[in-house]
């Protein structure tokens, strides 16, 4: 049985996609990989299709029509994983900003230590970001501080996109009611897991900015996050999150790695 399914959304990642697939599938623990490609015009999907025979049963490709947003790609992947019975589901970028070796630590946090959501955190042990301009480091760091202030959620890296979910978290969250598609999506998923009483743990990582391809970051994505956090908090007062499974709701818990 695979350690879990690694979801890697792609858009114009031709320069990175084969390298990251081989890095993940070459780890000492067996993972499966699902590439969710949003019709990349640079031929990313074709590269993955060419690799499928070499990794039969471990590498999968789903191609969507056009760029539909990071959040919708992950929700597609969550449903795909749950339908196939994976116990652990990972989010990971294609550009090596997330070190594939750290998948082992995230897996251990959930599968061995028993946490429900492991978060690869840039800020739980200082500021561990490489090759970002200071302006972007500060924007990201203080965005997480802002989220913590507004929501009260004790997480240092609220916008982190390198995570391991236990399948029970994804079954408990109503994925059809996720509102956001950019950085706010990452915040919203953590917030819902926290509100529903799951055990979260931040695992310190070193985040290294991409060396190949172009960044998808934009000011609009951060704007969505800043406004969306307030909307999310206010909405939780009116409509408190409820589990969609039948398990009892626990008490929120966050641990630092």
Coordinates of N, CA and C in Angstrom, one line a residue:
X1 N 0.9 -1.2 0.0 CA 0.0 0.0 0.0 C 0.9 1.2 0.0
X2 N 0.5 2.2 -0.8 CA 1.3 3.4 -0.9 C 1.2 4.2 0.4
X3 N 2.3 5.0 0.7 CA 2.2 5.8 1.9 C 1.2 6.9 1.7
X4 N 0.8 7.2 0.5 CA -0.2 8.3 0.3 C -0.1 8.8 -1.2
X5 N -1.0 9.7 -1.5 CA -1.1 10.2 -2.8 C -0.6 11.7 -2.8
X6 N 0.3 12.0 -3.6 CA 0.9 13.4 -3.6 C 0.2 14.1 -4.8
X7 N -0.5 15.2 -4.5 CA -1.2 16.0 -5.5 C -0.3 17.1 -5.9
X8 N -0.1 17.2 -7.2 CA 0.8 18.3 -7.8 C 0.1 19.0 -8.9
X9 N -0.6 20.1 -8.6 CA -1.2 20.9 -9.7 C -0.1 21.5 -10.6
X10 N -0.4 21.6 -11.9 CA 0.6 22.2 -12.8 C -0.1 23.1 -13.8
X11 N 0.7 24.1 -14.1 CA 0.3 25.0 -15.2 C 1.7 25.6 -15.7
X12 N 2.0 25.2 -16.9 CA 3.3 25.6 -17.5 C 4.5 25.2 -16.6
X13 N 4.6 23.9 -16.3 CA 5.7 23.4 -15.5 C 6.5 22.4 -16.3
X14 N 6.7 22.5 -17.6 CA 7.4 21.6 -18.4 C 8.8 21.4 -17.9
X15 N 9.5 22.5 -17.4 CA 10.9 22.4 -17.0 C 11.0 21.6 -15.7
X16 N 10.0 21.5 -14.9 CA 10.1 20.9 -13.6 C 9.4 19.6 -13.4
X17 N 8.4 19.3 -14.2 CA 7.5 18.2 -13.9 C 8.1 16.9 -13.9
X18 N 9.0 16.6 -14.8 CA 9.6 15.2 -14.8 C 10.5 15.1 -13.7
X19 N 11.3 16.1 -13.4 CA 12.2 16.1 -12.3 C 11.5 15.9 -10.9
X20 N 10.4 16.6 -10.7 CA 9.8 16.4 -9.4 C 9.1 15.1 -9.3
X21 N 8.5 14.6 -10.4 CA 7.9 13.2 -10.4 C 9.0 12.2 -10.0
X22 N 10.1 12.2 -10.7 CA 11.2 11.2 -10.4 C 11.7 11.4 -9.0
X23 N 11.7 12.6 -8.5 CA 12.2 12.8 -7.1 C 11.2 12.2 -6.1
X24 N 10.0 12.4 -6.3 CA 9.0 11.8 -5.4 C 8.9 10.3 -5.5
X25 N 8.8 9.8 -6.7 CA 8.7 8.4 -6.9 C 10.0 7.6 -6.6
X26 N 11.1 8.3 -6.4 CA 12.4 7.7 -6.1 C 12.6 7.7 -4.6
X27 N 11.7 8.2 -3.8 CA 11.9 8.2 -2.3 C 11.9 6.7 -1.8
X28 N 12.5 6.5 -0.6 CA 12.6 5.1 -0.1 C 11.2 4.6 0.4
X29 N 10.2 5.5 0.6 CA 8.9 5.0 0.9 C 8.0 5.2 -0.3
X30 N 7.1 4.3 -0.6 CA 6.4 4.4 -1.9 C 5.2 5.4 -1.8
X31 N 5.3 6.4 -2.6 CA 4.2 7.3 -2.8 C 3.6 7.2 -4.2
X32 N 2.4 7.6 -4.4 CA 1.8 7.7 -5.7 C 1.7 9.2 -6.0
X33 N 1.6 9.6 -7.2 CA 1.6 11.0 -7.6 C 0.4 11.2 -8.6
X34 N -0.4 12.2 -8.4 CA -1.4 12.6 -9.3 C -1.1 14.0 -9.8
X35 N -0.8 14.2 -11.1 CA -0.6 15.5 -11.7 C -1.9 16.0 -12.2
X36 N -2.3 17.2 -11.8 CA -3.5 17.8 -12.2 C -3.1 19.0 -13.0
X37 N -3.2 18.8 -14.3 CA -2.7 19.9 -15.3 C -3.9 20.6 -15.9
X38 N -3.8 22.0 -15.8 CA -4.8 22.8 -16.3 C -4.6 23.3 -17.7
X39 N -4.4 22.3 -18.6 CA -4.3 22.6 -20.0 C -3.0 23.5 -20.3
X40 N -1.9 23.1 -19.7 CA -0.7 23.9 -19.9 C -0.3 24.1 -21.4
X41 N -0.2 25.3 -21.9 CA 0.2 25.4 -23.3 C 1.6 25.1 -23.6
X42 N 2.4 24.9 -22.6 CA 3.9 24.6 -22.8 C 4.1 23.1 -23.0
X43 N 3.0 22.3 -22.9 CA 3.2 20.8 -23.1 C 3.5 20.0 -21.8
X44 N 3.2 20.6 -20.7 CA 3.4 19.9 -19.4 C 2.7 18.5 -19.4
X45 N 1.5 18.5 -19.9 CA 0.7 17.3 -19.9 C 1.3 16.2 -20.8
X46 N 1.9 16.6 -21.9 CA 2.5 15.7 -22.8 C 3.7 15.0 -22.2
X47 N 4.5 15.8 -21.4 CA 5.6 15.3 -20.7 C 5.2 14.2 -19.7
X48 N 4.1 14.4 -19.0 CA 3.6 13.5 -18.0 C 3.1 12.2 -18.7
X49 N 2.4 12.4 -19.8 CA 1.8 11.3 -20.5 C 3.0 10.4 -20.9
X50 N 4.1 11.0 -21.3 CA 5.2 10.2 -21.8 C 5.9 9.3 -20.6
X51 N 5.6 9.8 -19.4 CA 6.2 9.1 -18.3 C 5.3 8.0 -17.7
X52 N 4.0 8.0 -18.0 CA 3.1 7.1 -17.5 C 3.5 5.6 -17.6
X53 N 4.0 5.1 -18.8 CA 4.3 3.7 -18.9 C 5.5 3.3 -17.9
X54 N 6.4 4.3 -17.7 CA 7.5 3.9 -16.8 C 7.1 3.8 -15.3
X55 N 6.0 4.4 -15.0 CA 5.6 4.4 -13.5 C 4.2 3.9 -13.4
X56 N 3.9 2.8 -14.1 CA 2.5 2.2 -14.1 C 2.0 2.0 -12.7
X57 N 0.8 2.5 -12.5 CA 0.2 2.3 -11.2 C 0.6 3.2 -10.1
X58 N 1.6 4.0 -10.3 CA 2.1 5.0 -9.3 C 2.0 6.4 -9.7
X59 N 1.9 6.7 -11.0 CA 1.8 8.0 -11.6 C 0.5 8.1 -12.4
X60 N -0.2 9.2 -12.1 CA -1.5 9.4 -12.7 C -1.6 10.9 -13.2
X61 N -2.4 11.1 -14.3 CA -2.5 12.4 -14.9 C -4.0 12.7 -15.1
X62 N -4.4 13.8 -14.6 CA -5.8 14.3 -15.0 C -5.6 15.7 -15.6
X63 N -6.1 15.9 -16.8 CA -6.0 17.1 -17.5 C -7.3 17.8 -17.6
X64 N -7.3 19.1 -17.1 CA -8.5 19.9 -17.1 C -8.4 21.0 -18.2
X65 N -9.6 21.5 -18.6 CA -9.6 22.4 -19.7 C -9.4 23.8 -19.2
X66 N -8.2 24.4 -19.3 CA -7.9 25.7 -19.0 C -7.6 25.9 -17.5
X67 N -7.0 27.1 -17.2 CA -6.6 27.4 -15.9 C -7.8 27.7 -15.0
X68 N -8.0 26.9 -14.0 CA -9.2 27.0 -13.1 C -8.9 27.3 -11.7
X69 N -7.6 27.5 -11.3 CA -7.3 27.9 -10.0 C -6.7 26.8 -9.1
X70 N -5.8 27.1 -8.2 CA -5.2 26.1 -7.4 C -6.1 25.4 -6.5
X71 N -7.1 26.1 -5.9 CA -8.0 25.5 -5.0 C -8.9 24.5 -5.6
X72 N -9.4 24.8 -6.8 CA -10.2 23.8 -7.5 C -9.4 22.6 -7.9
X73 N -8.1 22.8 -8.2 CA -7.3 21.6 -8.6 C -7.1 20.7 -7.4
X74 N -6.9 21.3 -6.2 CA -6.7 20.4 -5.0 C -8.0 19.8 -4.6
X75 N -9.1 20.5 -4.7 CA -10.4 19.8 -4.4 C -10.7 18.7 -5.3
X76 N -10.4 18.9 -6.6 CA -10.5 17.8 -7.6 C -9.6 16.6 -7.1
X77 N -8.4 16.9 -6.7 CA -7.5 15.8 -6.3 C -7.9 15.2 -5.0
X78 N -8.5 15.9 -4.1 CA -9.0 15.3 -2.8 C -10.1 14.3 -3.1
X79 N -11.0 14.7 -4.0 CA -12.1 13.8 -4.3 C -11.6 12.5 -5.0
X80 N -10.6 12.8 -5.9 CA -10.0 11.7 -6.6 C -9.4 10.7 -5.7
X81 N -8.7 11.2 -4.7 CA -8.0 10.4 -3.7 C -9.0 9.6 -2.8
X82 N -10.0 10.3 -2.3 CA -11.0 9.7 -1.4 C -11.7 8.6 -2.2
X83 N -12.0 8.8 -3.4 CA -12.7 7.7 -4.2 C -11.9 6.5 -4.4
X84 N -10.6 6.6 -4.3 CA -9.7 5.5 -4.5 C -9.1 4.9 -3.2
X85 N -9.5 5.5 -2.0 CA -9.2 4.9 -0.8 C -7.9 5.2 -0.2
X86 N -7.2 6.3 -0.6 CA -6.0 6.7 0.0 C -6.2 7.2 1.5
X87 N -5.3 6.8 2.4 CA -5.4 7.2 3.8 C -4.7 8.5 4.0
X88 N -3.7 8.9 3.2 CA -3.0 10.2 3.4 C -2.9 10.9 2.0
X89 N -3.2 12.2 2.0 CA -3.1 12.9 0.8 C -2.3 14.2 1.0
X90 N -1.4 14.4 0.1 CA -0.4 15.5 0.2 C -0.6 16.6 -0.8
X91 N -0.4 17.8 -0.4 CA -0.3 18.9 -1.3 C 1.2 19.3 -1.5
X92 N 1.6 19.5 -2.8 CA 3.0 19.9 -3.1 C 3.1 20.7 -4.4
X93 N 4.0 21.6 -4.4 CA 4.2 22.4 -5.6 C 5.2 21.6 -6.5
X94 N 5.1 22.0 -7.8 CA 5.9 21.3 -8.8 C 7.3 21.8 -9.0
X95 N 7.6 23.0 -8.4 CA 8.8 23.7 -8.7 C 10.0 23.6 -7.8
X96 N 9.9 22.6 -6.9 CA 11.0 22.3 -6.0 C 11.1 23.3 -4.9
X97 N 10.1 24.2 -4.7 CA 10.1 25.0 -3.5 C 9.9 24.2 -2.3
X98 N 9.2 23.1 -2.5 CA 9.0 22.1 -1.5 C 10.0 20.9 -1.7
X99 N 10.8 20.6 -0.7 CA 11.7 19.5 -0.9 C 11.0 18.2 -0.8
X100 N 11.1 17.3 -1.9 CA 10.4 16.0 -1.8 C 10.8 15.2 -0.6
X101 N 12.0 15.3 -0.2 CA 12.5 14.5 1.0 C 11.6 14.8 2.2
X102 N 11.0 16.0 2.3 CA 10.2 16.4 3.5 C 8.9 15.7 3.5
X103 N 8.5 15.1 2.3 CA 7.3 14.2 2.3 C 7.3 13.2 3.4
X104 N 8.5 12.6 3.6 CA 8.7 11.6 4.6 C 8.4 12.1 6.0
X105 N 8.8 13.3 6.3 CA 8.6 13.9 7.6 C 7.1 14.2 7.8
X106 N 6.4 14.7 6.8 CA 5.0 15.0 6.9 C 4.2 13.7 7.1
X107 N 4.6 12.7 6.3 CA 3.9 11.4 6.5 C 4.1 10.8 7.9
X108 N 5.3 10.9 8.4 CA 5.6 10.4 9.7 C 4.7 11.1 10.8
X109 N 4.6 12.4 10.6 CA 3.8 13.2 11.6 C 2.3 12.7 11.6
X110 N 1.8 12.4 10.5 CA 0.4 11.9 10.5 C 0.3 10.4 10.8
X111 N 1.1 9.6 10.1 CA 0.9 8.1 10.1 C 1.5 7.5 11.4
X112 N 2.6 8.1 11.9 CA 3.2 7.5 13.1 C 2.8 8.3 14.4
X113 N 2.9 9.6 14.3 CA 2.6 10.4 15.5 C 1.1 10.7 15.7
X114 N 0.3 10.4 14.7 CA -1.1 10.4 14.9 C -1.8 11.7 14.7
X115 N -1.1 12.7 14.1 CA -1.8 14.0 13.8 C -2.7 13.9 12.6
X116 N -3.6 14.8 12.4 CA -4.6 14.7 11.3 C -4.1 15.6 10.1
X117 N -3.4 16.6 10.4 CA -2.9 17.5 9.4 C -1.5 18.0 9.7
X118 N -0.5 17.6 8.9 CA 0.9 18.1 9.0 C 1.1 19.2 8.0
X119 N 1.7 20.3 8.5 CA 1.9 21.5 7.7 C 3.4 21.8 7.6
X120 N 3.9 21.8 6.4 CA 5.3 22.1 6.2 C 5.4 23.6 6.4
X121 N 6.0 24.0 7.5 CA 6.0 25.4 7.9 C 7.3 26.2 7.7
X122 N 7.2 27.3 7.1 CA 8.4 28.2 6.8 C 8.7 29.0 8.1
X123 N 7.7 29.2 9.0 CA 7.9 30.2 10.0 C 7.7 29.7 11.4
X124 N 7.6 28.4 11.6 CA 7.5 27.9 13.0 C 8.8 27.8 13.7
X125 N 9.9 27.9 13.0 CA 11.2 27.9 13.6 C 12.1 29.0 13.0
X126 N 11.7 30.2 13.2 CA 12.4 31.3 12.5 C 11.8 31.6 11.2
X127 N 12.5 32.1 10.2 CA 12.1 32.4 8.9 C 13.0 31.6 8.0
X128 N 12.5 30.5 7.4 CA 13.3 29.6 6.6 C 12.9 29.6 5.1
X129 N 13.2 30.7 4.5 CA 12.9 30.9 3.1 C 14.2 31.3 2.3
X130 N 14.4 30.7 1.2 CA 15.7 30.9 0.4 C 15.3 31.4 -0.9
X131 N 16.0 32.5 -1.4 CA 15.9 33.0 -2.7 C 14.7 33.9 -3.0
X132 N 14.0 34.3 -1.9 CA 12.9 35.2 -2.1 C 13.4 36.6 -1.8
X133 N 13.0 37.7 -2.5 CA 13.3 39.1 -2.2 C 12.7 39.4 -0.8
X134 N 13.3 40.3 -0.1 CA 12.9 40.6 1.3 C 11.4 41.1 1.3
X135 N 11.0 41.8 0.3 CA 9.7 42.3 0.2 C 8.6 41.2 0.2
X136 N 9.0 40.1 -0.5 CA 8.0 39.0 -0.6 C 8.1 38.2 0.7
X137 N 9.2 38.0 1.3 CA 9.3 37.4 2.6 C 8.4 38.1 3.7
X138 N 8.6 39.4 3.7 CA 7.8 40.2 4.7 C 6.3 40.1 4.4
X139 N 5.9 40.1 3.1 CA 4.5 40.1 2.8 C 3.9 38.7 3.2
X140 N 4.7 37.6 3.0 CA 4.2 36.3 3.3 C 4.2 36.1 4.9
X141 N 5.2 36.6 5.5 CA 5.3 36.4 7.0 C 4.2 37.2 7.7
X142 N 4.0 38.4 7.3 CA 3.0 39.2 8.0 C 1.6 38.9 7.6
X143 N 1.5 38.2 6.4 CA 0.1 37.7 6.1 C -0.3 36.6 7.0
X144 N 0.7 35.8 7.4 CA 0.4 34.7 8.4 C 0.1 35.3 9.8
X145 N 0.9 36.3 10.1 CA 0.6 37.0 11.4 C -0.8 37.6 11.4
X146 N -1.2 38.2 10.3 CA -2.5 38.8 10.2 C -3.6 37.7 10.3
X147 N -3.4 36.6 9.7 CA -4.4 35.5 9.8 C -4.5 35.0 11.2
X148 N -3.4 34.9 11.9 CA -3.4 34.4 13.3 C -4.1 35.5 14.2
X149 N -3.9 36.7 13.9 CA -4.6 37.8 14.7 C -6.1 37.8 14.4
X150 N -6.5 37.7 13.2 CA -8.0 37.7 12.9 C -8.7 36.5 13.3
X151 N -8.1 35.3 13.1 CA -8.8 34.1 13.4 C -8.6 33.5 14.8
X152 N -7.4 33.8 15.4 CA -7.1 33.2 16.6 C -6.5 31.8 16.4
X153 N -6.3 31.4 15.2 CA -5.7 30.1 14.9 C -4.2 30.1 15.1
X154 N -3.7 29.3 16.1 CA -2.3 29.4 16.5 C -1.4 28.7 15.5
X155 N -1.4 29.2 14.2 CA -0.5 28.6 13.2 C 0.4 29.7 12.7
X156 N 1.7 29.4 12.6 CA 2.7 30.4 12.2 C 2.7 30.6 10.7
X157 N 2.4 29.6 9.9 CA 2.5 29.6 8.4 C 1.1 29.3 7.9
X158 N 0.2 30.3 7.9 CA -1.2 30.0 7.6 C -1.4 29.8 6.1
X159 N -0.5 30.3 5.2 CA -0.6 30.2 3.8 C 0.2 29.1 3.2
X160 N 0.8 28.2 4.1 CA 1.6 27.1 3.6 C 0.9 26.2 2.7
X161 N 1.5 25.8 1.6 CA 0.9 24.9 0.7 C 1.5 23.5 0.6
X162 N 2.3 23.1 1.6 CA 3.0 21.8 1.6 C 2.4 21.1 2.8
X163 N 1.6 20.1 2.6 CA 0.8 19.5 3.7 C 0.5 18.1 3.5
X164 N 0.2 17.4 4.6 CA -0.3 16.0 4.6 C -1.6 16.0 5.3
X165 N -2.6 15.5 4.7 CA -3.9 15.4 5.3 C -4.2 13.9 5.6
X166 N -4.7 13.6 6.7 CA -5.3 12.3 6.9 C -6.6 12.3 6.1
X167 N -7.0 11.2 5.5 CA -8.2 11.2 4.7 C -9.5 11.5 5.6
X168 N -9.4 11.3 6.9 CA -10.6 11.6 7.7 C -10.8 13.1 7.8
X169 N -9.8 13.9 7.6 CA -10.0 15.4 7.6 C -10.8 15.7 6.3
X170 N -10.4 15.2 5.2 CA -11.0 15.5 3.9 C -12.4 15.0 3.8
X171 N -12.7 13.9 4.5 CA -14.1 13.4 4.5 C -15.0 14.2 5.4
X172 N -14.4 14.9 6.4 CA -15.2 15.6 7.4 C -15.5 17.0 6.9
X173 N -14.7 17.6 5.9 CA -14.9 18.9 5.4 C -15.8 18.9 4.2
X174 N -16.8 19.7 4.2 CA -17.7 19.9 3.0 C -16.9 20.6 1.9
X175 N -16.3 19.8 1.0 CA -15.5 20.4 0.0 C -16.3 21.2 -1.0
X176 N -17.6 21.0 -1.1 CA -18.4 21.7 -2.1 C -18.6 23.2 -1.6
X177 N -18.3 23.5 -0.3 CA -18.5 24.8 0.2 C -17.2 25.6 0.4
X178 N -16.1 25.1 -0.1 CA -14.9 25.9 -0.1 C -15.0 27.1 -1.0
X179 N -14.7 28.2 -0.5 CA -15.0 29.5 -1.2 C -13.8 30.0 -2.1
X180 N -12.6 29.7 -1.6 CA -11.4 30.4 -2.2 C -10.6 29.5 -3.1
X181 N -9.8 30.2 -4.0 CA -9.0 29.4 -5.0 C -7.5 29.7 -4.9
X182 N -7.1 30.8 -4.3 CA -5.7 31.1 -4.2 C -5.1 30.8 -2.9
X183 N -4.3 31.8 -2.3 CA -3.7 31.6 -1.0 C -4.8 31.4 0.1
X184 N -5.9 32.1 -0.1 CA -7.0 32.0 0.9 C -7.5 30.6 0.9
X185 N -7.4 29.8 -0.1 CA -7.8 28.4 -0.1 C -7.0 27.6 1.0
X186 N -5.7 27.9 1.0 CA -4.8 27.2 1.9 C -5.2 27.6 3.4
X187 N -5.5 28.9 3.6 CA -6.0 29.3 4.9 C -7.3 28.7 5.3
X188 N -8.2 28.7 4.4 CA -9.5 28.1 4.6 C -9.5 26.7 5.0
X189 N -8.7 25.9 4.3 CA -8.6 24.4 4.7 C -8.0 24.2 6.1
X190 N -7.0 25.0 6.4 CA -6.5 24.9 7.8 C -7.5 25.3 8.8
X191 N -8.2 26.4 8.5 CA -9.2 26.9 9.4 C -10.3 25.9 9.7
X192 N -10.8 25.3 8.6 CA -11.9 24.3 8.8 C -11.4 23.1 9.6
X193 N -10.2 22.6 9.3 CA -9.6 21.5 10.0 C -9.5 21.8 11.5
X194 N -9.1 23.0 11.8 CA -8.9 23.5 13.2 C -10.2 23.6 13.9
X195 N -11.2 24.2 13.2 CA -12.5 24.4 13.8 C -13.2 23.1 14.1
X196 N -13.0 22.1 13.2 CA -13.6 20.8 13.4 C -12.9 19.9 14.4
X197 N -11.9 20.4 15.0 CA -11.3 19.7 16.2 C -10.2 18.7 15.8
X198 N -9.7 18.8 14.6 CA -8.6 17.9 14.2 C -7.3 18.4 14.8
X199 N -6.3 17.5 14.9 CA -5.0 17.8 15.5 C -4.1 18.2 14.4
X200 N -3.5 19.4 14.5 CA -2.6 20.0 13.5 C -1.2 20.1 14.1
X201 N -0.2 19.9 13.2 CA 1.1 20.1 13.7 C 1.9 20.7 12.6
X202 N 2.7 21.8 12.9 CA 3.6 22.4 12.0 C 5.0 21.7 12.1
X203 N 5.4 21.4 10.9 CA 6.7 20.7 10.7 C 7.7 21.7 10.0
X204 N 8.7 22.1 10.7 CA 9.6 23.1 10.1 C 10.3 22.6 8.8
X205 N 10.2 23.4 7.7 CA 10.9 23.1 6.5 C 11.7 24.3 6.0
X206 N 12.5 24.1 5.0 CA 13.2 25.2 4.3 C 12.6 25.3 3.0
X207 N 12.0 26.5 2.7 CA 11.3 26.7 1.4 C 12.3 27.4 0.5
X208 N 12.5 26.9 -0.7 CA 13.4 27.4 -1.7 C 12.7 27.9 -2.9
X209 N 12.8 29.1 -3.3 CA 12.0 29.6 -4.4 C 12.5 28.9 -5.7
X210 N 11.6 28.8 -6.6 CA 11.8 28.1 -7.9 C 13.0 28.7 -8.6
X211 N 13.7 27.8 -9.3 CA 14.9 28.2 -10.2 C 14.5 28.0 -11.6
X212 N 13.4 27.3 -11.9 CA 13.0 27.1 -13.3 C 11.5 27.5 -13.4
X213 N 11.1 28.0 -14.6 CA 9.7 28.4 -14.8 C 9.4 29.7 -14.1
X214 N 8.1 30.1 -14.2 CA 7.7 31.4 -13.7 C 6.8 31.3 -12.6
X215 N 6.9 32.2 -11.6 CA 6.0 32.1 -10.4 C 4.6 32.5 -10.8
X216 N 3.6 31.9 -10.1 CA 2.2 32.2 -10.3 C 1.7 33.2 -9.3
X217 N 2.6 33.7 -8.5 CA 2.2 34.6 -7.4 C 1.7 36.0 -8.0
X218 N 0.7 36.6 -7.4 CA 0.3 37.9 -7.9 C -0.3 38.6 -6.7
X219 N -0.4 40.0 -6.8 CA -0.9 40.8 -5.7 C -2.4 40.4 -5.5
X220 N -3.1 40.0 -6.6 CA -4.5 39.7 -6.5 C -4.7 38.5 -5.6
X221 N -3.8 37.5 -5.6 CA -3.9 36.3 -4.8 C -3.8 36.7 -3.3
X222 N -2.8 37.6 -3.0 CA -2.7 38.1 -1.6 C -3.9 38.9 -1.2
X223 N -4.4 39.7 -2.1 CA -5.6 40.5 -1.8 C -6.8 39.6 -1.4
X224 N -7.0 38.5 -2.2 CA -8.0 37.5 -1.9 C -7.9 37.0 -0.4
X225 N -6.6 36.7 -0.1 CA -6.4 36.2 1.2 C -6.7 37.2 2.3
X226 N -6.3 38.4 2.2 CA -6.5 39.4 3.2 C -7.9 39.7 3.4
X227 N -8.7 39.8 2.4 CA -10.1 40.1 2.5 C -10.9 38.8 2.9
X228 N -10.4 37.7 2.3 CA -11.1 36.4 2.6 C -11.0 36.0 4.0
X229 N -9.9 36.3 4.7 CA -9.8 35.9 6.1 C -10.9 36.5 7.0
X230 N -11.2 37.8 6.7 CA -12.2 38.4 7.5 C -13.6 37.8 7.2
X231 N -13.9 37.6 5.9 CA -15.1 37.0 5.5 C -15.3 35.6 6.1
X232 N -14.2 34.9 6.1 CA -14.2 33.5 6.7 C -14.5 33.5 8.2
X233 N -13.9 34.4 8.9 CA -14.1 34.5 10.3 C -15.5 34.9 10.6
X234 N -16.1 35.9 9.9 CA -17.4 36.4 10.1 C -18.4 35.3 9.8
X235 N -18.2 34.6 8.7 CA -19.1 33.5 8.3 C -19.1 32.4 9.3
X236 N -18.0 32.1 10.0 CA -17.9 31.1 11.0 C -18.8 31.4 12.2
X237 N -19.0 32.7 12.5 CA -19.9 33.1 13.6 C -21.4 32.8 13.2
X238 N -21.7 33.0 11.9 CA -23.1 32.8 11.5 C -23.4 31.4 11.2
X239 N -22.5 30.7 10.5 CA -22.6 29.3 10.2 C -21.4 28.5 10.6
X240 N -21.3 28.1 11.9 CA -20.2 27.4 12.3 C -19.9 26.1 11.5
X241 N -18.6 25.9 11.2 CA -18.3 24.7 10.4 C -18.8 23.4 11.1
X242 N -19.4 22.5 10.3 CA -19.9 21.2 10.8 C -19.3 20.1 10.0
X243 N -19.0 19.0 10.7 CA -18.4 17.8 10.0 C -19.4 17.2 9.1
X244 N -19.0 16.7 7.9 CA -19.9 16.0 7.0 C -19.8 14.4 7.2
X245 N -18.9 14.0 8.1 CA -18.9 12.6 8.5 C -19.7 12.4 9.8
X246 N -19.6 11.3 10.4 CA -20.4 11.0 11.6 C -19.6 11.0 12.9
X247 N -18.3 11.3 12.8 CA -17.5 11.3 14.0 C -17.8 12.5 14.8
X248 N -17.6 12.4 16.1 CA -17.8 13.6 17.0 C -16.8 14.7 16.8
X249 N -17.1 15.9 17.0 CA -16.2 17.0 16.8 C -15.3 17.2 18.0
X250 N -14.0 17.2 17.8 CA -13.1 17.3 19.0 C -12.7 18.8 19.3
X251 N -11.7 18.9 20.1 CA -11.2 20.3 20.5 C -10.1 20.6 19.6
X252 N -10.0 21.9 19.1 CA -8.9 22.3 18.2 C -7.5 22.1 18.9
X253 N -6.6 21.6 18.2 CA -5.2 21.4 18.7 C -4.2 21.6 17.6
X254 N -3.2 22.4 18.0 CA -2.1 22.7 17.1 C -0.8 22.5 17.9
X255 N 0.2 21.8 17.3 CA 1.5 21.6 17.8 C 2.6 22.1 16.9
X256 N 3.7 22.6 17.5 CA 4.8 23.1 16.7 C 5.8 21.9 16.5
X257 N 6.4 21.9 15.3 CA 7.4 20.8 15.1 C 8.7 21.1 15.8

